[in-house]
PDB file of C-alpha atoms in Angstrom:
ATOM      1  CA  MET A   5      -5.454 -17.470   4.525  1.00 56.00           C
ATOM      2  CA  ASN A   6      -2.931 -20.526   3.964  1.00 62.00           C
ATOM      3  CA  ALA A   7      -0.094 -21.499   1.756  1.00 61.00           C
ATOM      4  CA  PHE A   8      -2.388 -22.425  -0.513  1.00 64.00           C
ATOM      5  CA  ASP A   9      -4.073 -18.897  -0.663  1.00 70.00           C
ATOM      6  CA  ARG A  10      -3.434 -16.437  -3.389  1.00 77.00           C
ATOM      7  CA  HIS A  11      -4.388 -12.995  -2.146  1.00 81.00           C
ATOM      8  CA  ARG A  12      -4.008  -9.174  -2.888  1.00 85.00           C
ATOM      9  CA  LYS A  13      -5.166  -6.292  -1.485  1.00 87.00           C
ATOM     10  CA  LYS A  14      -7.783  -3.952  -3.344  1.00 92.00           C
ATOM     11  CA  VAL A  15      -8.984  -0.686  -2.879  1.00 94.00           C
ATOM     12  CA  THR A  16     -12.646   0.860  -3.775  1.00 96.00           C
ATOM     13  CA  ALA A  17     -13.025   4.682  -3.443  1.00 97.00           C
ATOM     14  CA  TRP A  18     -16.292   6.503  -3.543  1.00 95.00           C
ATOM     15  CA  CYS A  19     -17.180  10.101  -3.807  1.00 96.00           C
ATOM     16  CA  ASP A  20     -19.224  11.592  -1.230  1.00 95.00           C
ATOM     17  CA  ASP A  21     -20.102  14.759  -3.234  1.00 95.00           C
ATOM     18  CA  CYS A  22     -21.018  13.199  -6.608  1.00 95.00           C
ATOM     19  CA  ASN A  23     -21.209   9.273  -6.071  1.00 90.00           C
ATOM     20  CA  LEU A  24     -19.154   8.158  -8.313  1.00 95.00           C
ATOM     21  CA  VAL A  25     -17.093   4.920  -7.533  1.00 96.00           C
ATOM     22  CA  PHE A  26     -13.552   4.199  -8.508  1.00 96.00           C
ATOM     23  CA  ASP A  27     -11.300   1.194  -8.688  1.00 94.00           C
ATOM     24  CA  GLU A  28      -7.928   2.697  -8.621  1.00 93.00           C
ATOM     25  CA  ILE A  29      -6.659   5.063  -5.701  1.00 93.00           C
ATOM     26  CA  GLY A  30      -5.025   7.144  -8.379  1.00 94.00           C
ATOM     27  CA  THR A  31      -8.168   8.165 -10.497  1.00 95.00           C
ATOM     28  CA  ALA A  32      -9.776   8.767  -7.095  1.00 95.00           C
ATOM     29  CA  ASN A  33      -7.003  11.465  -5.957  1.00 95.00           C
ATOM     30  CA  GLU A  34      -7.068  12.625  -9.834  1.00 96.00           C
ATOM     31  CA  HIS A  35     -11.077  13.374  -9.164  1.00 96.00           C
ATOM     32  CA  GLN A  36     -10.471  14.758  -5.734  1.00 96.00           C
ATOM     33  CA  PHE A  37      -7.807  16.942  -6.804  1.00 96.00           C
ATOM     34  CA  GLU A  38      -9.882  18.431  -9.850  1.00 96.00           C
ATOM     35  CA  LYS A  39     -13.357  18.838  -8.281  1.00 95.00           C
ATOM     36  CA  ASP A  40     -12.104  19.596  -4.610  1.00 95.00           C
ATOM     37  CA  HIS A  41     -14.874  16.599  -3.630  1.00 96.00           C
ATOM     38  CA  LYS A  42     -14.481  14.457  -0.702  1.00 96.00           C
ATOM     39  CA  ILE A  43     -13.301  10.736  -1.168  1.00 96.00           C
ATOM     40  CA  LYS A  44     -13.623   7.742   1.091  1.00 96.00           C
ATOM     41  CA  VAL A  45     -11.605   4.725   0.622  1.00 96.00           C
ATOM     42  CA  THR A  46     -12.230   1.200   1.590  1.00 96.00           C
ATOM     43  CA  GLU A  47      -9.495  -1.520   1.200  1.00 94.00           C
ATOM     44  CA  PHE A  48     -10.091  -5.252   1.516  1.00 92.00           C
ATOM     45  CA  TRP A  49      -8.584  -8.703   0.401  1.00 88.00           C
ATOM     46  CA  VAL A  50      -9.115 -10.724  -2.290  1.00 86.00           C
ATOM     47  CA  THR A  51      -8.705 -14.249  -1.963  1.00 82.00           C
ATOM     48  CA  ASP A  52      -8.659 -17.283  -4.005  1.00 80.00           C
ATOM     49  CA  ARG A  53      -7.214 -20.699  -4.459  1.00 68.00           C
ATOM     50  CA  LEU A  54      -4.026 -22.337  -6.301  1.00 62.00           C
TER      51      LEU A  54
END
């Protein structure tokens, strides 16, 4: 990454118990709380040029 790159951190979360995939951590946490399922979270960087 350099000064001309735009970047942001994103997350993907998925449920081990029912194989649902979430783009937002809040939605994943809500699912985990309601269903008592196990959630795995992966953080990654999205980079593009100006």
